[in-house]
XYZ file of C-alpha atoms in Angstrom:
651
model
C 88.452 -4.541 95.498
C 86.967 -7.163 93.213
C 84.424 -8.102 95.890
C 83.442 -4.497 96.510
C 83.273 -3.819 92.767
C 81.058 -6.896 92.301
C 78.782 -5.710 95.094
C 78.386 -2.258 93.572
C 77.815 -3.826 90.139
C 75.076 -6.033 91.546
C 73.418 -3.066 93.293
C 73.593 -1.063 90.064
C 71.941 -3.928 88.180
C 69.191 -4.039 90.819
C 68.640 -0.274 90.625
C 68.596 -0.424 86.848
C 66.128 -3.298 86.889
C 63.917 -1.407 89.341
C 64.063 1.698 87.209
C 63.209 -0.356 84.131
C 60.242 -1.886 85.972
C 58.939 1.473 87.212
C 59.591 3.522 84.118
C 58.901 1.022 81.331
C 57.052 -2.069 82.468
C 54.696 -0.481 85.014
C 55.137 3.107 83.899
C 51.732 3.655 82.180
C 49.801 2.124 85.087
C 51.677 4.175 87.670
C 51.180 7.296 85.570
C 47.427 6.696 85.602
C 47.442 6.230 89.377
C 49.416 9.432 89.796
C 47.011 11.298 87.542
C 44.062 9.984 89.533
C 45.694 11.148 92.770
C 46.859 14.586 91.676
C 44.789 15.406 88.594
C 40.997 15.322 88.783
C 38.165 15.891 86.361
C 34.712 17.080 87.482
C 31.616 16.830 85.311
C 29.696 20.104 85.155
C 26.035 19.552 84.427
C 24.752 22.186 82.065
C 21.504 23.898 82.989
C 18.522 22.266 81.357
C 16.880 24.486 78.789
C 13.583 26.209 79.650
C 10.142 24.952 78.709
C 7.624 27.694 77.869
C 4.015 27.833 76.743
C 2.790 29.255 73.416
C 3.077 32.831 74.740
C 6.552 32.420 76.236
C 5.349 31.922 79.824
C 8.021 29.834 81.664
C 6.751 26.430 82.763
C 10.110 24.855 83.691
C 13.411 26.601 84.537
C 16.815 25.723 86.013
C 18.194 27.521 89.063
C 21.488 27.292 90.999
C 21.227 25.582 94.389
C 23.845 24.347 96.890
C 24.687 20.658 97.307
C 26.539 19.559 100.442
C 29.225 16.857 100.605
C 31.785 15.621 103.173
C 35.306 14.191 103.167
C 34.937 11.680 106.050
C 38.658 11.308 106.838
C 39.229 15.048 106.988
C 36.192 15.558 109.228
C 37.182 12.664 111.520
C 40.724 14.060 111.890
C 39.424 17.372 113.267
C 36.046 16.620 114.859
C 35.651 13.843 117.451
C 32.608 11.597 117.307
C 31.187 13.113 120.491
C 31.342 16.676 119.215
C 27.961 18.388 119.598
C 28.340 20.066 116.213
C 27.560 16.748 114.528
C 24.088 16.781 116.098
C 23.607 20.333 114.903
C 24.776 19.256 111.427
C 22.169 16.510 111.355
C 19.492 18.997 112.430
C 20.493 21.436 109.697
C 20.291 18.650 107.120
C 16.924 17.429 108.475
C 18.577 14.037 108.816
C 18.628 11.577 111.763
C 21.937 11.630 113.640
C 22.232 7.851 113.197
C 22.016 8.205 109.417
C 24.620 10.984 109.453
C 27.076 8.864 111.497
C 26.623 6.017 109.014
C 27.657 8.330 106.159
C 30.659 9.569 108.117
C 31.887 5.981 108.647
C 32.224 5.500 104.903
C 35.671 4.701 103.553
C 34.979 6.668 100.399
C 36.934 9.914 100.057
C 33.775 11.775 98.929
C 30.225 11.365 100.262
C 27.126 13.398 99.415
C 25.237 14.627 102.472
C 22.383 16.372 100.646
C 21.888 17.083 96.956
C 20.132 20.288 95.919
C 19.663 21.639 99.417
C 17.869 24.859 100.304
C 20.035 28.003 100.585
C 19.136 28.427 104.260
C 20.343 24.866 104.959
C 23.690 25.626 103.344
C 24.008 28.841 105.370
C 23.294 27.000 108.641
C 25.928 24.385 107.844
C 28.454 27.074 106.891
C 28.011 28.724 110.288
C 29.032 25.459 112.013
C 32.549 25.746 110.526
C 33.120 22.011 110.267
C 36.325 21.061 108.395
C 35.742 18.503 105.654
C 32.145 19.634 104.973
C 31.870 21.555 101.706
C 29.273 23.055 99.408
C 29.164 22.966 95.606
C 26.651 24.686 93.299
C 24.444 22.538 91.095
C 21.513 23.193 88.807
C 18.034 22.271 90.013
C 14.852 22.086 87.954
C 12.183 24.493 89.107
C 8.534 24.616 88.011
C 7.259 28.129 88.795
C 3.572 27.199 88.480
C 3.777 24.160 90.740
C 1.527 21.354 89.526
C 0.370 23.186 86.373
C 0.680 20.837 83.371
C 2.640 18.358 85.505
C 1.680 15.369 83.380
C 2.877 17.124 80.229
C 6.121 18.511 81.659
C 7.164 15.528 83.812
C 10.091 15.927 86.226
C 13.834 15.253 86.573
C 16.100 13.391 88.974
C 18.896 14.790 91.139
C 21.420 14.155 88.392
C 19.408 16.334 85.978
C 18.062 13.403 83.968
C 14.482 13.524 82.663
C 12.259 10.861 84.217
C 8.717 11.645 82.988
C 6.806 13.637 80.383
C 8.544 15.996 77.979
C 11.520 16.161 80.327
C 12.113 12.502 79.513
C 11.037 12.563 75.862
C 13.352 15.484 74.966
C 16.016 14.842 77.609
C 18.940 14.899 75.179
C 17.821 18.214 73.682
C 16.989 19.952 76.979
C 19.965 18.590 78.888
C 22.620 19.347 76.283
C 26.158 17.907 76.439
C 27.965 17.884 79.828
C 31.224 19.799 80.217
C 34.231 18.962 82.370
C 36.463 20.988 84.703
C 40.074 19.779 85.142
C 42.342 20.742 88.058
C 45.366 19.497 90.050
C 45.739 18.933 93.805
C 48.751 19.811 95.925
C 50.149 17.692 98.782
C 47.421 18.968 101.113
C 44.659 18.115 98.640
C 43.910 21.734 97.726
C 42.573 22.424 94.216
C 44.796 24.243 91.751
C 42.948 25.337 88.609
C 45.931 25.581 86.348
C 43.810 25.842 83.222
C 41.447 28.524 84.509
C 37.773 28.229 85.468
C 34.856 28.766 83.116
C 32.037 30.920 84.426
C 29.233 28.446 83.762
C 28.376 25.588 81.378
C 26.121 26.185 78.419
C 22.353 25.858 78.726
C 20.342 23.197 76.889
C 17.735 23.684 74.189
C 14.457 25.573 74.639
C 11.085 23.838 74.245
C 8.161 26.003 73.077
C 4.833 24.247 73.624
C 1.385 24.576 72.148
C -0.108 24.737 75.647
C -1.707 27.946 76.815
C -0.983 28.476 80.509
C -4.284 30.299 81.047
C -6.343 27.590 79.346
C -4.379 24.896 81.169
C -5.032 26.541 84.509
C -8.765 26.898 83.826
C -8.985 23.285 82.618
C -7.248 21.898 85.705
C -9.336 24.040 88.050
C -12.690 23.093 86.513
C -11.741 19.411 86.199
C -10.703 19.313 89.865
C -13.994 20.943 90.840
C -15.964 18.477 88.708
C -14.201 15.453 90.184
C -14.803 16.757 93.685
C -18.481 17.525 92.990
C -19.044 14.026 91.571
C -16.996 12.445 94.382
C -15.116 10.581 91.671
C -11.880 8.622 91.706
C -10.274 10.838 89.069
C -10.697 12.496 85.718
C -9.032 13.759 82.567
C -9.557 16.634 80.174
C -8.109 17.513 76.764
C -8.453 20.766 74.803
C -7.458 20.713 71.113
C -7.421 23.268 68.336
C -9.372 21.391 65.608
C -7.845 23.424 62.798
C -4.232 22.583 63.660
C -4.170 19.652 66.104
C -2.400 21.764 68.735
C -2.987 20.676 72.314
C -4.064 23.785 74.248
C -4.477 21.944 77.558
C -4.137 18.440 78.951
C -5.070 17.729 82.569
C -5.398 14.768 84.912
C -6.824 14.362 88.410
C -5.216 13.376 90.720
C -2.063 15.288 89.964
C 1.292 16.036 91.639
C 3.870 18.795 92.079
C 7.008 18.129 89.960
C 9.044 20.336 92.338
C 8.531 17.561 94.903
C 7.815 14.483 92.791
C 7.732 12.010 95.711
C 8.712 8.408 96.220
C 8.556 6.146 93.186
C 8.048 3.090 95.409
C 4.697 4.463 96.565
C 1.896 3.007 94.399
C -0.412 5.944 95.119
C 2.275 8.300 93.885
C 2.666 6.304 90.668
C -1.076 6.612 90.093
C -0.811 10.405 90.410
C 2.115 10.617 88.011
C 0.529 8.456 85.313
C -0.738 10.501 82.362
C -4.202 8.937 82.033
C -5.115 11.044 79.012
C -2.708 9.031 76.841
C -2.027 5.819 78.794
C -5.412 4.623 80.079
C -7.824 3.343 77.413
C -11.518 3.329 78.328
C -14.774 2.318 76.700
C -16.207 5.553 75.285
C -19.884 4.659 75.508
C -22.359 6.874 73.666
C -19.808 9.487 72.613
C -18.961 6.869 69.986
C -22.338 7.455 68.330
C -20.867 10.573 66.757
C -18.363 8.356 64.905
C -21.187 6.032 63.857
C -23.229 8.999 62.603
C -20.369 10.404 60.532
C -19.678 7.023 58.928
C -23.329 6.262 58.213
C -24.002 9.697 56.702
C -20.837 9.502 54.580
C -21.868 6.077 53.255
C -25.426 7.398 52.623
C -27.049 4.513 54.493
C -29.153 6.891 56.595
C -30.589 10.406 56.504
C -31.186 12.606 59.543
C -34.946 12.404 59.091
C -35.201 8.654 58.579
C -37.304 6.939 61.242
C -36.274 3.954 63.352
C -38.466 1.967 65.718
C -36.667 1.785 69.047
C -38.653 -1.191 70.352
C -40.002 0.592 73.461
C -36.635 0.354 75.200
C -35.713 -3.322 74.736
C -34.327 -4.959 71.585
C -33.378 -8.612 71.190
C -30.575 -9.351 68.736
C -28.546 -12.543 68.360
C -29.752 -13.766 71.744
C -28.700 -10.602 73.560
C -30.933 -7.800 74.849
C -30.057 -4.152 74.197
C -31.706 -1.528 76.390
C -32.396 2.194 76.253
C -32.702 4.376 79.335
C -36.224 5.363 78.155
C -38.844 3.352 76.259
C -38.689 5.157 72.893
C -40.930 4.276 69.995
C -40.340 5.819 66.559
C -37.364 8.189 66.421
C -35.700 9.919 63.501
C -31.981 9.333 63.232
C -31.442 12.915 64.434
C -33.451 12.029 67.530
C -31.522 8.769 67.971
C -28.402 10.900 68.447
C -30.242 13.584 70.425
C -31.743 11.145 72.938
C -28.791 8.724 72.707
C -30.787 5.610 71.823
C -28.649 2.462 71.902
C -31.280 0.515 69.972
C -31.457 3.070 67.188
C -27.656 3.163 66.979
C -27.483 -0.632 66.814
C -29.908 -0.681 63.863
C -27.888 1.938 62.020
C -24.683 -0.012 62.713
C -26.296 -3.155 61.303
C -27.182 -1.259 58.142
C -23.616 0.114 57.866
C -22.059 -3.351 58.196
C -18.965 -4.709 59.894
C -16.387 -4.045 57.185
C -17.387 -0.461 56.503
C -17.754 0.412 60.172
C -14.358 -1.120 61.018
C -12.795 0.816 58.159
C -14.108 4.094 59.546
C -12.963 3.275 63.087
C -9.441 2.783 61.818
C -9.701 5.899 59.626
C -10.665 7.986 62.646
C -7.457 6.780 64.344
C -8.797 4.216 66.807
C -6.567 1.216 67.417
C -3.370 3.162 66.706
C -1.248 5.753 68.488
C -1.887 9.369 67.608
C 1.826 10.205 67.556
C 1.679 12.870 70.272
C 5.164 13.538 71.663
C 4.394 12.447 75.229
C 5.922 9.117 76.319
C 3.771 6.132 77.285
C 0.926 6.535 74.764
C -1.153 3.378 74.228
C -3.057 2.515 71.007
C -6.331 1.439 72.612
C -8.130 -1.731 71.503
C -10.033 -2.297 68.268
C -10.416 -5.989 67.580
C -9.902 -7.349 64.048
C -13.103 -7.253 62.021
C -12.889 -11.019 61.440
C -13.602 -11.532 65.142
C -16.698 -9.350 65.235
C -19.944 -11.152 65.879
C -23.410 -9.796 65.187
C -23.655 -8.720 68.826
C -20.244 -7.020 68.612
C -21.432 -4.886 65.719
C -24.470 -3.823 67.739
C -22.529 -2.962 70.917
C -19.731 -1.218 69.017
C -22.366 1.072 67.534
C -22.891 2.632 70.963
C -19.292 2.426 72.197
C -18.987 -0.888 74.044
C -16.398 -3.504 73.153
C -13.834 -0.923 72.023
C -11.234 0.986 74.077
C -9.852 4.420 73.237
C -7.683 6.987 74.934
C -8.958 10.489 75.677
C -6.494 12.018 73.207
C -7.709 9.643 70.471
C -11.323 10.598 71.143
C -10.565 14.312 71.094
C -8.654 13.947 67.806
C -11.592 12.076 66.228
C -14.058 14.808 67.225
C -11.600 17.380 65.876
C -11.898 15.634 62.494
C -15.660 16.209 62.570
C -15.224 19.801 63.746
C -12.740 20.816 61.042
C -14.686 19.402 58.128
C -13.523 15.800 57.936
C -9.718 15.701 58.219
C -7.914 13.745 60.935
C -4.936 15.746 62.256
C -2.031 14.541 64.384
C -2.271 16.122 67.831
C 0.984 17.676 69.034
C 2.165 19.513 72.135
C 5.652 20.731 71.109
C 5.561 23.714 68.772
C 9.272 24.364 68.425
C 12.688 23.282 69.750
C 15.359 25.987 69.713
C 19.057 25.273 70.273
C 21.123 27.499 72.634
C 22.590 29.305 69.602
C 19.110 30.200 68.347
C 18.913 27.568 65.615
C 15.477 25.964 65.262
C 16.105 22.246 65.667
C 12.482 21.131 65.307
C 9.324 22.928 64.269
C 5.984 21.143 64.160
C 3.349 22.137 61.636
C -0.257 20.899 61.371
C -0.099 17.404 59.895
C -3.083 15.868 58.130
C -3.154 12.104 58.657
C -6.016 11.426 56.252
C -9.420 12.690 55.131
C -12.042 10.649 56.945
C -15.372 12.043 55.721
C -16.460 14.777 53.327
C -17.067 18.336 54.472
C -20.799 17.985 53.900
C -20.991 14.792 56.004
C -18.999 16.500 58.781
C -21.366 19.480 58.707
C -24.419 17.221 58.882
C -22.910 15.320 61.801
C -22.219 18.628 63.512
C -25.899 19.578 63.202
C -26.831 16.250 64.813
C -24.454 16.932 67.693
C -25.920 20.418 68.163
C -29.306 18.866 68.814
C -27.816 16.941 71.745
C -27.007 20.228 73.478
C -29.427 22.808 72.133
C -32.734 20.895 71.955
C -34.833 20.137 74.982
C -34.653 16.481 75.851
C -31.095 16.197 74.543
C -28.689 14.397 76.848
C -26.139 17.250 76.806
C -28.189 20.311 77.678
C -26.000 21.003 80.729
C -23.158 21.797 78.298
C -25.127 24.654 76.720
C -23.536 28.113 76.611
C -25.424 31.412 76.645
C -23.790 33.109 73.658
C -22.235 30.317 71.599
C -23.617 27.234 69.823
C -22.236 23.937 71.147
C -21.971 20.578 69.385
C -21.175 17.519 71.481
C -22.121 14.097 72.757
C -22.504 12.557 76.194
C -21.235 9.141 77.147
C -21.727 6.697 80.001
C -19.817 3.421 79.997
C -19.253 0.518 82.337
C -15.744 -0.342 83.447
C -14.344 -3.833 83.051
C -13.062 -5.473 86.219
C -9.454 -6.485 85.359
C -9.553 -9.410 87.771
C -12.708 -11.032 86.307
C -12.766 -9.651 82.767
C -16.490 -8.766 83.030
C -18.304 -5.459 83.423
C -18.463 -4.078 86.945
C -20.757 -1.591 88.633
C -18.208 1.200 88.184
C -18.877 3.780 85.471
C -17.138 6.458 83.443
C -19.080 9.596 82.510
C -17.810 11.740 79.658
C -18.643 14.572 77.308
C -16.876 15.499 74.083
C -17.765 18.551 72.045
C -16.551 21.649 70.237
C -17.281 25.373 70.353
C -18.466 27.443 68.612
C -20.281 24.763 66.677
C -20.476 26.819 63.476
C -16.806 27.904 63.481
C -15.002 25.576 65.943
C -12.033 26.963 67.856
C -11.661 24.261 70.490
C -12.503 20.584 70.933
C -12.907 19.720 74.613
C -13.092 16.250 76.166
C -14.023 15.756 79.803
C -13.872 12.358 81.489
C -15.008 11.668 85.061
C -13.808 8.317 86.383
C -16.044 6.385 88.834
C -18.392 9.191 89.874
C -20.468 8.576 93.002
C -23.259 11.131 92.597
C -24.402 10.124 89.077
C -22.912 7.967 86.364
C -24.330 9.910 83.412
C -21.910 11.981 81.364
C -24.593 14.585 80.784
C -24.786 15.147 84.549
C -21.177 14.933 85.758
C -19.075 15.818 82.674
C -21.216 18.262 80.649
C -21.150 21.035 83.312
C -17.363 20.762 83.466
C -17.251 21.065 79.675
C -19.395 24.198 79.858
C -17.117 25.830 82.448
C -13.934 24.951 80.517
C -15.448 26.097 77.194
C -16.407 29.473 78.642
C -12.866 30.018 79.878
C -11.305 28.844 76.597
C -13.428 31.157 74.432
C -12.674 34.093 76.683
C -8.956 33.340 76.634
C -8.960 33.020 72.819
C -10.883 36.275 72.446
C -13.798 34.728 70.539
C -16.706 37.169 70.225
C -20.336 36.019 70.379
C -22.115 35.772 67.014
C -24.105 38.698 65.656
C -27.768 38.986 66.706
C -30.240 36.913 64.747
C -32.035 38.695 61.912
C -35.595 37.584 61.211
C -36.944 37.307 57.671
C -40.528 36.359 56.951
C -42.129 35.499 53.690
C -44.615 38.229 52.695
C -48.213 37.322 53.476
C -50.305 40.016 51.798
C -48.808 40.080 48.313
C -51.284 39.803 45.433
C -51.561 36.327 44.002
C -52.840 35.003 40.755
C -55.997 32.939 40.841
C -55.144 29.377 41.856
C -51.646 30.261 43.096
C -52.533 29.659 46.747
C -54.191 26.386 45.855
C -51.099 25.276 43.866
C -48.759 26.219 46.728
C -50.864 24.268 49.249
C -50.895 21.240 46.987
C -47.145 21.437 46.552
C -46.591 21.705 50.299
C -48.844 18.794 51.106
C -47.030 16.558 48.635
C -43.709 17.041 50.457
C -43.389 14.616 53.371
C -39.876 15.696 54.410
C -38.090 19.005 54.915
C -36.265 19.990 51.695
C -32.598 20.876 51.682
C -31.588 24.517 51.484
C -27.871 23.775 51.992
C -25.550 25.596 49.608
C -28.161 28.122 48.424
C -27.660 31.847 48.498
C -29.879 33.889 50.785
C -31.982 35.077 47.850
C -32.502 31.541 46.495
C -33.264 30.130 49.943
C -35.870 32.814 50.720
C -37.503 32.396 47.337
C -37.784 28.616 47.745
C -39.003 28.941 51.346
C -41.650 31.478 50.338
C -43.102 29.142 47.724
C -43.394 26.358 50.335
C -44.846 28.644 53.025
C -41.968 28.591 55.541
C -41.332 31.227 58.200
C -37.586 31.890 57.915
C -35.043 32.938 60.539
C -31.587 33.843 59.162
C -28.152 34.050 60.863
C -24.911 35.118 59.204
C -24.013 36.029 55.651
C -23.049 34.131 52.526
C -24.526 30.749 51.667
C -26.602 28.305 53.676
C -24.252 26.099 55.740
C -26.830 24.601 58.122
C -30.577 24.520 58.611
C -33.068 23.575 61.264
C -35.118 21.385 60.766
C -32.490 19.330 58.995
C -33.047 17.975 55.475
C -35.196 14.873 55.518
C -36.876 15.692 58.825
C -40.680 15.189 58.725
C -42.511 18.457 58.194
C -44.485 19.831 61.129
C -47.445 22.193 61.000
C -45.587 25.334 62.153
C -43.178 25.321 59.188
C -40.532 27.404 60.946
C -37.113 27.307 59.300
C -33.775 28.531 60.749
C -30.959 29.063 58.251
C -27.341 29.679 59.213
C -25.195 31.269 56.520
C -21.427 31.153 56.116
C -18.935 32.298 53.455
C -18.671 30.009 50.453
C -15.223 28.741 51.525
C -16.685 27.341 54.755
C -19.201 25.099 53.044
C -17.318 24.058 49.904
C -17.078 20.321 49.421
C -13.601 18.770 49.355
């Protein structure tokens, strides 16, 4: 009895020790293992919020699509390896049979066969009736307009994470917080949703953009046509509202379809995805002369009518030769801009000086990021002024030796168009949370005042000559019913392997319309054109086509017909009055300024000097042709453009 009692006591101690080990010592670990086996938690990805244009047109949406997975052990237990249904499964998945067999040999309990499959693929697989092959619904990003605004929108991965563009920049807002579904499994592995099932996870925030889908479509279409016509390697275009800084369109060629983004390992695909308008700095060439003109006029170192000798096309400075495309002699500063003389620009830059010119380059935003919401923006290159040589000052005057991005250049021209204020360009108008709360709302942001209103107006008149006067380099950008102000540019590209200029060129045109009341700043860049390297040939026609579409989309009406006003010829005069008027006229070597005068005052002054006057608009004189300071010609014909007093008031 003692022996038996001792045996039972020992067994009891062993059982108690085992119970203590299982329940106390290893209890928490075993409980976790049991929970992992019987209780599961699935992450439910919420639908990404929509992205819409300024009118509410959807540019990016989320839709429900099937994803197909397999439980290899369950499938292997019911379907032998030689079963012909496996071949049909591979065909339905558009997958090689060898790749499918490799997935089925996995020791993992859960293996994805195809994420975000097409509905017809899921239906074909369902008809096979294979045990262990299941379908689950996931959200997929869908871009209803295909490649429209692809470089602005970006794209997402299979796990609903933003990888490029605004999808990446605002991923946390659009994606929202994930939710989880908890359930238990019985002995056969079947799901038991003891806590109930929610209908669907919440949707992420809504992005409202400044883009206009119609303007974006026209910009992409005309840019693509221009690149094809020039047989170029690529191109970029930017459309800005100069009064607010809103980006109405941003396009790049080549482009891609974010519905099928492609293989990241392919270098050619990476080139298509790159947003060149903000990432690729380039030498602007002669479009930079507009910046030089604004700075020089603001500093009062030059007047539009002042003459410069352009050395018959070749100018030697600091041991370097500067050339013009034509052998010009004496040109007024207005003609220097109109004909795009490098020599004339270099002489004006020398008069302006290194420190002042560098200060204006930085004030116009060059050498720093604009702050646009798109990821990957680069600041361009503006070297410190201490490193500028005499030759650098000359070449920088016509846009060589400095690198800018297309968005920077468009923002700088917008400062001239709006009267002298640099605005931050932006592409996101508003971010709205799922509950309707406005999380972010962008308003026009003034970075700084760069030049005075009067200097900006004078620079605008110089840029109008480029387009509207015969012999100007930008006549191919001219519109029938609207005045255009702009500047052409042709620049050499630097070979990255050698660090010296190559034979490749970039042709560009930057301008704004209508010139008197700007509604849009448009930049067009054609990269490595084959037909012609001049911006006035390859980029200006694209500008014209885009501008026509933009003005039509914005509903801008052509200006009123021109009203002619002539000074009376047959009015009685006092003896000697005609002689006095002739003497007064002959003593004036330059065209006087009528800017800021009322119509009555301007006509009275013009009559005394013997001018034939042509008047457009109402209010006060905002612009004149010939410009103040221009040498007087024999015809004495004067065109005055009037605007309300608010439009011409100095800051």
